[in-house]
Amino acid sequence: MDFGTEFKPLTVQPQEIEGLSFQMITAELGVHDFTAQQYPVVQRIIHASADFELGRGLVFHPQAIEAGIAAILAGKPIVADVRMIEAGIAKARIHQYGGDVRVHISDPDVMEEAKALGVTRAIIAMRKACAEAPGGIFVIGNAPTALLELIRLVKEGAAQPGLVIGMPVGFVSAAESKDELRKLDIPYISNIGRKGGSTVVVAAVNALSLLAVRHAAEQQ
Amino acid sequence: MDFGTEFKPLTVQPQEIEGLSFQMITAELGVHDFTAQQYPVVQRIIHASADFELGRGLVFHPQAIEAGIAAILAGKPIVADVRMIEAGIAKARIHQYGGDVRVHISDPDVMEEAKALGVTRAIIAMRKACAEAPGGIFVIGNAPTALLELIRLVKEGAAQPGLVIGMPVGFVSAAESKDELRKLDIPYISNIGRKGGSTVVVAAVNALSLLAVRHAAEQQ
């Protein structure tokens, strides 16, 4: 979001708007238990949702931020469950390290296999991604079945995600799938409850890629 | 979202999942003032956000649903402020009546003119859309400047939107831009407060196109 100079009711510039929003978020969130490493992700998710309840419900595996930054800098793929997430991710920051963003839900082979096996496309798309993108960042904002299949594959040793951003939204199985994710000892970013969705997980990915760029700059 | 038969923890089918979710929403929302025409949009927005506060804060111009259905059936364009919205809209239901979904934020002429005039791309993209898509459905989930520019053009008589779905999210100007929208006597769907975003406005458009399909079937 950026704001022009001609526009009368606003007298502040784009960067100032974001800075002002972030100050408001910090003031309104108040005391919290997030680490300094985690907080930029929390802040950007609240910025994208204007939802403090959702922000306060975020849960980070202790290695989540470090693992996410490492995966981005290593050019690992980012796998999303739906196209909206792909559209929202700031792709230039991913591409510059050799990574890409993938969505398999409409791949012809996925559609064919799902039909043949009588299971959902979300499940087959997740199997394909686990086979093709070990070490990748798995971003699930919509389908609880995708997250539950990923958890199953991790337990069976058939998937080695670098990071799981698991925040499907909904009334049936969404909260439950996140409860299962939080039992795993692998890097994850998730939240407690029904909320989540494409804009929320996109905010998490974009916050991580900004951290990755900063981390890379500090190493030089 | 759909659920397969192989997947053990779920014993219900896709349509049942959606039906079950909608029942839960109706039960949990309880008493409300939405009309029978408006309620399917409210329900789908809560389904997409799991946020009853947001759902309860929705505000409909009295002609909003009728105008939205008419615009879709007349094949009017849908103009969105960002690509994520375009990615999320169920486009087959729009295309079948001759409509399309447009996003001008990255058009070369928009970028050029924004730079030349020293204003934001969101503003120039909105001017372009107003010139090219009279009677269209304007869907703004992100940039308050886009909504404020649209309101300005409507007041000046330079824009005749068929329907405005105005729900930008954020901490600076988002709520205020919606307060301005609700002062206009044109068809709009909006909400009170800071919340909103791409997934929410996509849910509104997809609910409307389902209503349009049903309306068309009933006319036959």
Short mmCIF file of C-alpha atoms in Angstrom, two decimals:
data_model
loop_
_atom_site.label_atom_id
_atom_site.label_comp_id
_atom_site.label_asym_id
_atom_site.label_seq_id
_atom_site.Cartn_x
_atom_site.Cartn_y
_atom_site.Cartn_z
CA MET A 1 0.00 0.00 0.00
CA ASP A 2 1.35 3.42 -0.82
CA PHE A 3 -0.06 6.90 -0.64
CA GLY A 4 0.50 9.82 -2.99
CA THR A 5 1.21 13.45 -2.34
CA GLU A 6 -1.79 14.75 -4.28
CA PHE A 7 -4.21 12.93 -2.03
CA LYS A 8 -5.42 15.60 0.38
CA PRO A 9 -6.68 13.87 3.55
CA LEU A 10 -3.32 12.14 3.97
CA THR A 11 -0.29 14.24 4.73
CA VAL A 12 2.11 11.38 5.37
CA GLN A 13 4.18 9.33 2.93
CA PRO A 14 3.99 5.56 2.20
CA GLN A 15 6.83 4.52 4.51
CA GLU A 16 5.43 6.77 7.20
CA ILE A 17 2.01 5.10 6.87
CA GLU A 18 3.55 1.68 7.42
CA GLY A 19 5.70 2.97 10.26
CA LEU A 20 2.70 4.65 11.88
CA SER A 21 0.62 1.46 11.52
CA PHE A 22 3.39 -0.60 13.10
CA GLN A 23 3.64 1.87 16.02
CA MET A 24 -0.12 1.63 16.55
CA ILE A 25 0.08 -2.17 16.52
CA THR A 26 2.90 -2.24 19.08
CA ALA A 27 1.08 0.20 21.36
CA GLU A 28 -2.24 -1.64 21.12
CA LEU A 29 -0.80 -5.15 21.45
CA GLY A 30 0.92 -4.23 24.70
CA VAL A 31 2.68 -6.92 26.73
CA HIS A 32 3.31 -10.20 24.87
CA ASP A 33 5.57 -13.24 24.97
CA PHE A 34 6.87 -13.19 21.38
CA THR A 35 10.65 -13.06 20.90
CA ALA A 36 12.33 -10.19 19.05
CA GLN A 37 12.86 -12.61 16.14
CA GLN A 38 9.19 -13.58 16.01
CA TYR A 39 7.69 -10.14 16.54
CA PRO A 40 8.11 -8.79 12.94
CA VAL A 41 5.98 -11.71 11.72
CA VAL A 42 3.33 -11.06 14.38
CA GLN A 43 3.31 -7.36 13.53
CA ARG A 44 2.88 -7.93 9.79
CA ILE A 45 0.08 -10.45 10.35
CA ILE A 46 -1.80 -7.96 12.54
CA HIS A 47 -1.10 -5.27 9.91
CA ALA A 48 -2.69 -7.48 7.23
CA SER A 49 -5.70 -8.53 9.30
CA ALA A 50 -6.28 -5.72 11.82
CA ASP A 51 -7.00 -8.63 14.13
CA PHE A 52 -5.26 -8.65 17.52
CA GLU A 53 -7.03 -11.81 18.63
CA LEU A 54 -5.50 -13.63 15.69
CA GLY A 55 -2.12 -12.00 16.37
CA ARG A 56 -2.15 -13.01 20.04
CA GLY A 57 -3.05 -16.57 19.03
CA LEU A 58 0.06 -17.07 16.91
CA VAL A 59 2.36 -19.92 17.95
CA PHE A 60 5.95 -20.35 16.79
CA HIS A 61 8.12 -23.43 16.99
CA PRO A 62 11.41 -22.24 18.58
CA GLN A 63 13.34 -22.78 15.30
CA ALA A 64 10.64 -21.36 12.99
CA ILE A 65 12.10 -17.97 12.10
CA GLU A 66 15.66 -19.23 11.71
CA ALA A 67 14.46 -22.14 9.56
CA GLY A 68 12.32 -19.88 7.37
CA ILE A 69 15.15 -17.43 6.76
CA ALA A 70 17.55 -20.30 5.97
CA ALA A 71 15.10 -21.88 3.50
CA ILE A 72 14.56 -18.59 1.66
CA LEU A 73 18.30 -17.82 1.47
CA ALA A 74 18.98 -21.38 0.25
CA GLY A 75 16.48 -20.85 -2.60
CA LYS A 76 14.11 -23.57 -1.38
CA PRO A 77 10.67 -23.60 -3.03
CA ILE A 78 7.60 -22.15 -1.37
CA VAL A 79 4.56 -24.41 -1.75
CA ALA A 80 1.09 -22.90 -1.26
CA ASP A 81 -2.28 -24.65 -1.11
CA VAL A 82 -4.14 -22.06 -3.25
CA ARG A 83 -3.43 -19.53 -6.01
CA MET A 84 -4.41 -16.51 -3.92
CA ILE A 85 -1.35 -17.09 -1.74
CA GLU A 86 0.93 -17.26 -4.77
CA ALA A 87 -0.55 -13.97 -6.02
CA GLY A 88 0.10 -12.24 -2.70
CA ILE A 89 3.68 -13.32 -2.01
CA ALA A 90 6.35 -10.70 -2.80
CA LYS A 91 8.06 -12.93 -5.33
CA ALA A 92 11.07 -10.75 -6.23
CA ARG A 93 12.51 -11.31 -2.73
CA ILE A 94 12.08 -15.09 -3.18
CA HIS A 95 13.42 -15.24 -6.74
CA GLN A 96 16.60 -13.34 -5.94
CA TYR A 97 17.84 -16.30 -3.89
CA GLY A 98 16.76 -18.85 -6.51
CA GLY A 99 13.46 -19.85 -4.91
CA ASP A 100 10.02 -19.98 -6.51
CA VAL A 101 6.37 -20.23 -5.44
CA ARG A 102 4.41 -23.34 -6.41
CA VAL A 103 0.74 -24.33 -6.30
CA HIS A 104 -0.13 -27.85 -7.46
CA ILE A 105 -3.89 -27.87 -6.85
CA SER A 106 -4.76 -27.45 -10.56
CA ASP A 107 -1.93 -29.51 -12.07
CA PRO A 108 -3.38 -31.98 -14.61
CA ASP A 109 -1.54 -34.93 -13.02
CA VAL A 110 -2.86 -33.96 -9.57
CA MET A 111 -6.43 -33.68 -10.83
CA GLU A 112 -6.15 -37.02 -12.62
CA GLU A 113 -4.67 -38.89 -9.66
CA ALA A 114 -7.17 -37.40 -7.20
CA LYS A 115 -10.00 -38.62 -9.40
CA ALA A 116 -8.45 -42.06 -9.85
CA LEU A 117 -7.85 -42.52 -6.10
CA GLY A 118 -11.11 -40.89 -5.03
CA VAL A 119 -9.37 -38.41 -2.70
CA THR A 120 -9.21 -34.62 -2.71
CA ARG A 121 -6.93 -32.60 -4.96
CA ALA A 122 -5.53 -30.84 -1.87
CA ILE A 123 -4.21 -34.18 -0.59
CA ILE A 124 -2.60 -35.22 -3.89
CA ALA A 125 -1.16 -31.71 -4.37
CA MET A 126 0.49 -32.02 -0.95
CA ARG A 127 1.94 -35.46 -1.79
CA LYS A 128 3.40 -34.09 -5.01
CA ALA A 129 4.89 -31.08 -3.21
CA CYS A 130 6.46 -33.26 -0.50
CA ALA A 131 8.09 -35.43 -3.16
CA GLU A 132 9.36 -32.48 -5.21
CA ALA A 133 10.18 -29.82 -2.64
CA PRO A 134 12.06 -31.29 0.35
CA GLY A 135 13.26 -28.50 2.63
CA GLY A 136 10.70 -26.12 1.17
CA ILE A 137 8.35 -23.76 2.99
CA PHE A 138 4.83 -25.22 3.04
CA VAL A 139 2.18 -22.52 3.27
CA ILE A 140 -1.37 -23.67 4.01
CA GLY A 141 -4.04 -21.04 4.52
CA ASN A 142 -7.18 -22.81 3.38
CA ALA A 143 -7.45 -26.59 3.24
CA PRO A 144 -7.27 -28.43 6.59
CA THR A 145 -6.99 -31.66 4.55
CA ALA A 146 -3.75 -30.37 3.00
CA LEU A 147 -2.28 -29.64 6.44
CA LEU A 148 -3.43 -32.99 7.86
CA GLU A 149 -1.92 -34.84 4.89
CA LEU A 150 1.37 -32.95 5.34
CA ILE A 151 1.39 -33.90 9.05
CA ARG A 152 0.77 -37.55 8.12
CA LEU A 153 3.64 -37.52 5.61
CA VAL A 154 5.98 -35.91 8.16
CA LYS A 155 5.11 -38.58 10.73
CA GLU A 156 5.77 -41.32 8.15
CA GLY A 157 9.13 -39.77 7.29
CA ALA A 158 7.96 -39.05 3.73
CA ALA A 159 8.15 -35.25 4.06
CA GLN A 160 10.94 -32.99 5.30
CA PRO A 161 9.58 -29.44 5.17
CA GLY A 162 12.01 -26.63 6.02
CA LEU A 163 9.12 -24.73 7.61
CA VAL A 164 5.35 -25.21 7.78
CA ILE A 165 3.16 -22.10 7.87
CA GLY A 166 -0.11 -23.81 8.77
CA MET A 167 -3.09 -21.54 9.28
CA PRO A 168 -6.14 -22.94 7.47
CA VAL A 169 -9.33 -21.00 8.21
CA GLY A 170 -12.72 -22.53 8.86
CA PHE A 171 -15.28 -24.22 11.03
CA VAL A 172 -14.67 -27.90 10.33
CA SER A 173 -11.19 -29.40 11.01
CA ALA A 174 -9.24 -26.12 10.72
CA ALA A 175 -8.53 -25.65 14.44
CA GLU A 176 -8.07 -29.40 14.88
CA SER A 177 -5.48 -29.61 12.08
CA LYS A 178 -3.49 -26.83 13.79
CA ASP A 179 -3.67 -28.66 17.12
CA GLU A 180 -2.04 -31.64 15.36
CA LEU A 181 0.64 -29.46 13.75
CA ARG A 182 1.69 -28.04 17.12
CA LYS A 183 2.40 -31.57 18.39
CA LEU A 184 5.20 -32.00 15.83
CA ASP A 185 8.79 -31.05 16.61
CA ILE A 186 9.48 -29.44 13.25
CA PRO A 187 9.70 -25.70 12.46
CA TYR A 188 6.19 -24.26 12.17
CA ILE A 189 4.27 -21.02 12.40
CA SER A 190 0.62 -21.51 13.27
CA ASN A 191 -2.19 -20.20 15.42
CA ILE A 192 -4.76 -21.43 17.88
CA GLY A 193 -8.35 -21.53 16.66
CA ARG A 194 -10.39 -21.21 13.48
CA LYS A 195 -8.92 -18.05 12.00
CA GLY A 196 -6.24 -17.87 9.33
CA GLY A 197 -6.49 -17.64 5.55
CA SER A 198 -4.56 -16.51 2.50
CA THR A 199 -3.87 -12.90 3.52
CA VAL A 200 -2.56 -14.02 6.91
CA VAL A 201 -0.11 -16.63 5.61
CA VAL A 202 1.01 -14.25 2.85
CA ALA A 203 1.86 -11.69 5.54
CA ALA A 204 3.95 -14.33 7.33
CA VAL A 205 5.89 -15.25 4.17
CA ASN A 206 6.48 -11.60 3.26
CA ALA A 207 7.69 -10.82 6.80
CA LEU A 208 10.10 -13.77 6.62
CA SER A 209 11.52 -12.75 3.25
CA LEU A 210 12.14 -9.23 4.59
CA LEU A 211 13.99 -10.81 7.55
CA ALA A 212 15.95 -12.96 5.11
CA VAL A 213 17.02 -9.92 3.06
CA ARG A 214 18.09 -8.15 6.27
CA HIS A 215 19.94 -11.23 7.50
CA ALA A 216 21.79 -11.55 4.18
CA ALA A 217 22.75 -7.85 4.26
CA GLU A 218 24.12 -8.21 7.81
CA GLN A 219 26.30 -11.14 6.76
CA GLN A 220 28.05 -9.13 4.05
CA MET B 1 -12.30 -26.76 0.13
CA ASP B 2 -13.11 -30.37 -0.38
CA PHE B 3 -12.50 -33.55 1.55
CA GLY B 4 -11.76 -37.02 0.22
CA THR B 5 -13.05 -40.40 1.24
CA GLU B 6 -9.63 -41.87 1.96
CA PHE B 7 -8.92 -39.30 4.61
CA LYS B 8 -9.74 -41.05 7.90
CA PRO B 9 -10.54 -38.37 10.53
CA LEU B 10 -13.28 -36.90 8.30
CA THR B 11 -16.34 -38.96 7.58
CA VAL B 12 -18.36 -36.27 5.81
CA GLN B 13 -18.31 -35.19 2.15
CA PRO B 14 -17.36 -31.77 0.68
CA GLN B 15 -20.90 -30.42 0.33
CA GLU B 16 -21.67 -31.68 3.83
CA ILE B 17 -18.63 -29.83 5.21
CA GLU B 18 -19.81 -26.55 3.72
CA GLY B 19 -23.38 -27.20 4.86
CA LEU B 20 -22.18 -28.05 8.36
CA SER B 21 -20.02 -24.91 8.48
CA PHE B 22 -22.96 -22.77 7.37
CA GLN B 23 -25.18 -24.32 10.06
CA MET B 24 -22.54 -23.58 12.70
CA ILE B 25 -22.30 -19.98 11.49
CA THR B 26 -26.08 -19.48 11.62
CA ALA B 27 -26.29 -20.98 15.11
CA GLU B 28 -23.36 -18.97 16.46
CA LEU B 29 -24.35 -15.67 14.83
CA GLY B 30 -27.80 -15.82 16.42
CA VAL B 31 -30.13 -12.85 16.07
CA HIS B 32 -29.17 -10.31 13.41
CA ASP B 33 -30.69 -7.57 11.25
CA PHE B 34 -29.53 -8.77 7.82
CA THR B 35 -32.19 -9.40 5.18
CA ALA B 36 -32.66 -12.82 3.58
CA GLN B 37 -31.05 -11.39 0.44
CA GLN B 38 -28.00 -10.12 2.33
CA TYR B 39 -27.47 -13.11 4.59
CA PRO B 40 -25.74 -15.45 2.06
CA VAL B 41 -23.03 -12.79 1.66
CA VAL B 42 -22.65 -12.41 5.43
CA GLN B 43 -22.48 -16.18 5.83
CA ARG B 44 -19.80 -16.64 3.18
CA ILE B 45 -17.70 -13.80 4.61
CA ILE B 46 -17.81 -15.38 8.08
CA HIS B 47 -17.01 -18.75 6.47
CA ALA B 48 -13.91 -17.22 4.83
CA SER B 49 -12.71 -15.34 7.92
CA ALA B 50 -14.09 -17.27 10.92
CA ASP B 51 -14.67 -13.77 12.27
CA PHE B 52 -18.10 -12.99 13.68
CA GLU B 53 -17.08 -9.48 14.72
CA LEU B 54 -16.30 -8.72 11.08
CA GLY B 55 -19.52 -10.40 9.96
CA ARG B 56 -21.64 -8.43 12.40
CA GLY B 57 -19.97 -5.20 11.24
CA LEU B 58 -21.06 -5.63 7.61
CA VAL B 59 -23.21 -2.85 6.17
CA PHE B 60 -25.27 -3.12 2.98
CA HIS B 61 -26.79 -0.33 0.93
CA PRO B 62 -30.46 -1.34 0.43
CA GLN B 63 -29.91 -1.93 -3.33
CA ALA B 64 -26.52 -3.67 -2.97
CA ILE B 65 -27.44 -7.31 -3.58
CA GLU B 66 -29.87 -6.57 -6.41
CA ALA B 67 -27.33 -4.28 -8.09
CA GLY B 68 -24.53 -6.82 -7.74
CA ILE B 69 -26.61 -9.61 -9.25
CA ALA B 70 -27.72 -7.34 -12.11
CA ALA B 71 -24.14 -6.27 -12.87
CA ILE B 72 -22.91 -9.88 -12.98
CA LEU B 73 -25.78 -11.04 -15.19
CA ALA B 74 -25.22 -8.06 -17.52
CA GLY B 75 -21.57 -9.10 -17.93
CA LYS B 76 -20.19 -5.93 -16.34
CA PRO B 77 -16.48 -6.03 -15.44
CA ILE B 78 -15.24 -6.66 -11.92
CA VAL B 79 -12.40 -4.31 -10.99
CA ALA B 80 -10.14 -5.26 -8.07
CA ASP B 81 -7.42 -3.21 -6.38
CA VAL B 82 -4.91 -6.09 -6.09
CA ARG B 83 -4.01 -9.35 -7.86
CA MET B 84 -4.83 -11.56 -4.86
CA ILE B 85 -8.50 -10.70 -5.30
CA GLU B 86 -8.42 -11.62 -8.98
CA ALA B 87 -6.81 -14.96 -8.07
CA GLY B 88 -9.53 -15.75 -5.53
CA ILE B 89 -12.64 -14.88 -7.53
CA ALA B 90 -14.51 -17.87 -9.02
CA LYS B 91 -14.09 -16.62 -12.57
CA ALA B 92 -16.11 -19.25 -14.47
CA ARG B 93 -19.31 -17.88 -12.92
CA ILE B 94 -18.33 -14.35 -14.05
CA HIS B 95 -17.18 -15.33 -17.54
CA GLN B 96 -20.38 -17.24 -18.38
CA TYR B 97 -22.31 -13.95 -18.46
CA GLY B 98 -19.60 -12.14 -20.43
CA GLY B 99 -17.89 -10.43 -17.51
CA ASP B 100 -14.19 -10.39 -16.60
CA VAL B 101 -11.97 -9.51 -13.66
CA ARG B 102 -9.53 -6.61 -14.02
CA VAL B 103 -6.63 -5.28 -11.97
CA HIS B 104 -4.88 -2.17 -13.27
CA ILE B 105 -2.30 -1.60 -10.51
CA SER B 106 0.61 -2.95 -12.59
CA ASP B 107 -0.47 -1.69 -16.04
CA PRO B 108 2.47 0.10 -17.72
CA ASP B 109 0.35 3.19 -18.48
CA VAL B 110 -0.83 3.35 -14.86
CA MET B 111 2.72 3.09 -13.52
CA GLU B 112 3.92 5.75 -15.94
CA GLU B 113 1.14 8.22 -15.17
CA ALA B 114 1.44 7.72 -11.41
CA LYS B 115 5.13 8.54 -11.64
CA ALA B 116 4.53 11.56 -13.88
CA LEU B 117 1.80 12.99 -11.60
CA GLY B 118 3.54 12.02 -8.35
CA VAL B 119 0.49 10.15 -7.02
CA THR B 120 -0.02 6.50 -6.08
CA ARG B 121 -0.62 3.74 -8.59
CA ALA B 122 -3.78 2.78 -6.67
CA ILE B 123 -5.26 6.21 -7.45
CA ILE B 124 -4.39 6.13 -11.17
CA ALA B 125 -5.57 2.52 -11.46
CA MET B 126 -8.94 3.59 -10.02
CA ARG B 127 -9.23 6.52 -12.47
CA LYS B 128 -8.52 4.14 -15.37
CA ALA B 129 -11.11 1.64 -14.13
CA CYS B 130 -13.77 4.32 -13.69
CA ALA B 131 -13.21 5.49 -17.27
CA GLU B 132 -13.23 1.98 -18.74
CA ALA B 133 -15.74 0.07 -16.59
CA PRO B 134 -18.89 2.13 -15.95
CA GLY B 135 -21.50 -0.02 -14.22
CA GLY B 136 -18.84 -2.45 -13.08
CA ILE B 137 -18.35 -3.96 -9.63
CA PHE B 138 -15.48 -2.21 -7.85
CA VAL B 139 -13.80 -4.46 -5.29
CA ILE B 140 -11.36 -2.81 -2.88
CA GLY B 141 -9.84 -4.91 -0.12
CA ASN B 142 -6.52 -3.23 0.47
CA ALA B 143 -5.83 0.37 -0.52
CA PRO B 144 -7.84 3.04 1.32
CA THR B 145 -6.51 5.54 -1.26
CA ALA B 146 -8.21 3.56 -4.04
CA LEU B 147 -11.54 3.67 -2.20
CA LEU B 148 -11.18 7.37 -1.36
CA GLU B 149 -10.36 8.17 -5.01
CA LEU B 150 -13.40 6.17 -6.17
CA ILE B 151 -15.60 8.10 -3.71
CA ARG B 152 -14.19 11.39 -5.02
CA LEU B 153 -14.90 10.38 -8.63
CA VAL B 154 -18.46 9.33 -7.75
CA LYS B 155 -19.08 12.67 -6.05
CA GLU B 156 -17.73 14.51 -9.12
CA GLY B 157 -19.99 12.45 -11.39
CA ALA B 158 -16.96 10.89 -13.09
CA ALA B 159 -17.71 7.32 -11.92
CA GLN B 160 -20.89 5.25 -12.09
CA PRO B 161 -20.08 1.95 -10.35
CA GLY B 162 -22.77 -0.72 -10.44
CA LEU B 163 -21.69 -1.81 -6.97
CA VAL B 164 -18.79 -0.93 -4.66
CA ILE B 165 -17.44 -3.67 -2.37
CA GLY B 166 -15.26 -1.46 -0.17
CA MET B 167 -13.46 -3.20 2.67
CA PRO B 168 -9.83 -2.06 2.80
CA VAL B 169 -7.98 -3.40 5.86
CA GLY B 170 -5.58 -1.43 7.99
CA PHE B 171 -4.73 1.06 10.69
CA VAL B 172 -4.41 4.31 8.76
CA SER B 173 -7.41 5.58 6.72
CA ALA B 174 -9.09 2.19 6.21
CA ALA B 175 -11.97 2.71 8.67
CA GLU B 176 -12.23 6.37 7.65
CA SER B 177 -12.50 5.54 3.94
CA LYS B 178 -15.39 3.17 4.75
CA ASP B 179 -17.11 5.87 6.82
CA GLU B 180 -17.02 8.06 3.69
CA LEU B 181 -18.35 5.26 1.46
CA ARG B 182 -21.38 4.73 3.70
CA LYS B 183 -22.36 8.40 3.21
CA LEU B 184 -22.94 7.81 -0.51
CA ASP B 185 -26.32 6.78 -1.88
CA ILE B 186 -24.96 4.23 -4.34
CA PRO B 187 -25.03 0.42 -4.01
CA TYR B 188 -22.22 -0.69 -1.66
CA ILE B 189 -21.19 -3.54 0.59
CA SER B 190 -18.82 -2.46 3.34
CA ASN B 191 -18.07 -2.85 7.03
CA ILE B 192 -17.44 -0.73 10.07
CA GLY B 193 -13.88 -0.63 11.35
CA ARG B 194 -10.36 -1.61 10.34
CA LYS B 195 -10.91 -5.18 9.24
CA GLY B 196 -11.39 -6.37 5.67
CA GLY B 197 -8.90 -7.61 3.08
CA SER B 198 -8.64 -9.74 -0.03
CA THR B 199 -10.17 -12.97 1.30
CA VAL B 200 -13.17 -11.09 2.70
CA VAL B 201 -14.03 -9.20 -0.50
CA VAL B 202 -13.44 -12.36 -2.56
CA ALA B 203 -16.02 -14.14 -0.39
CA ALA B 204 -18.49 -11.31 -1.08
CA VAL B 205 -17.98 -11.53 -4.86
CA ASN B 206 -18.25 -15.32 -4.87
CA ALA B 207 -21.44 -15.20 -2.78
CA LEU B 208 -22.92 -12.66 -5.22
CA SER B 209 -22.07 -14.71 -8.29
CA LEU B 210 -23.74 -17.76 -6.70
CA LEU B 211 -26.83 -15.61 -6.09
CA ALA B 212 -26.67 -14.43 -9.71
CA VAL B 213 -26.55 -18.01 -11.02
CA ARG B 214 -29.52 -18.93 -8.82
CA HIS B 215 -31.44 -15.83 -9.90
CA ALA B 216 -30.81 -16.63 -13.58
CA ALA B 217 -31.99 -20.23 -13.08
CA GLU B 218 -35.18 -19.04 -11.39
CA GLN B 219 -35.96 -16.74 -14.33
CA GLN B 220 -35.87 -19.59 -16.83
#
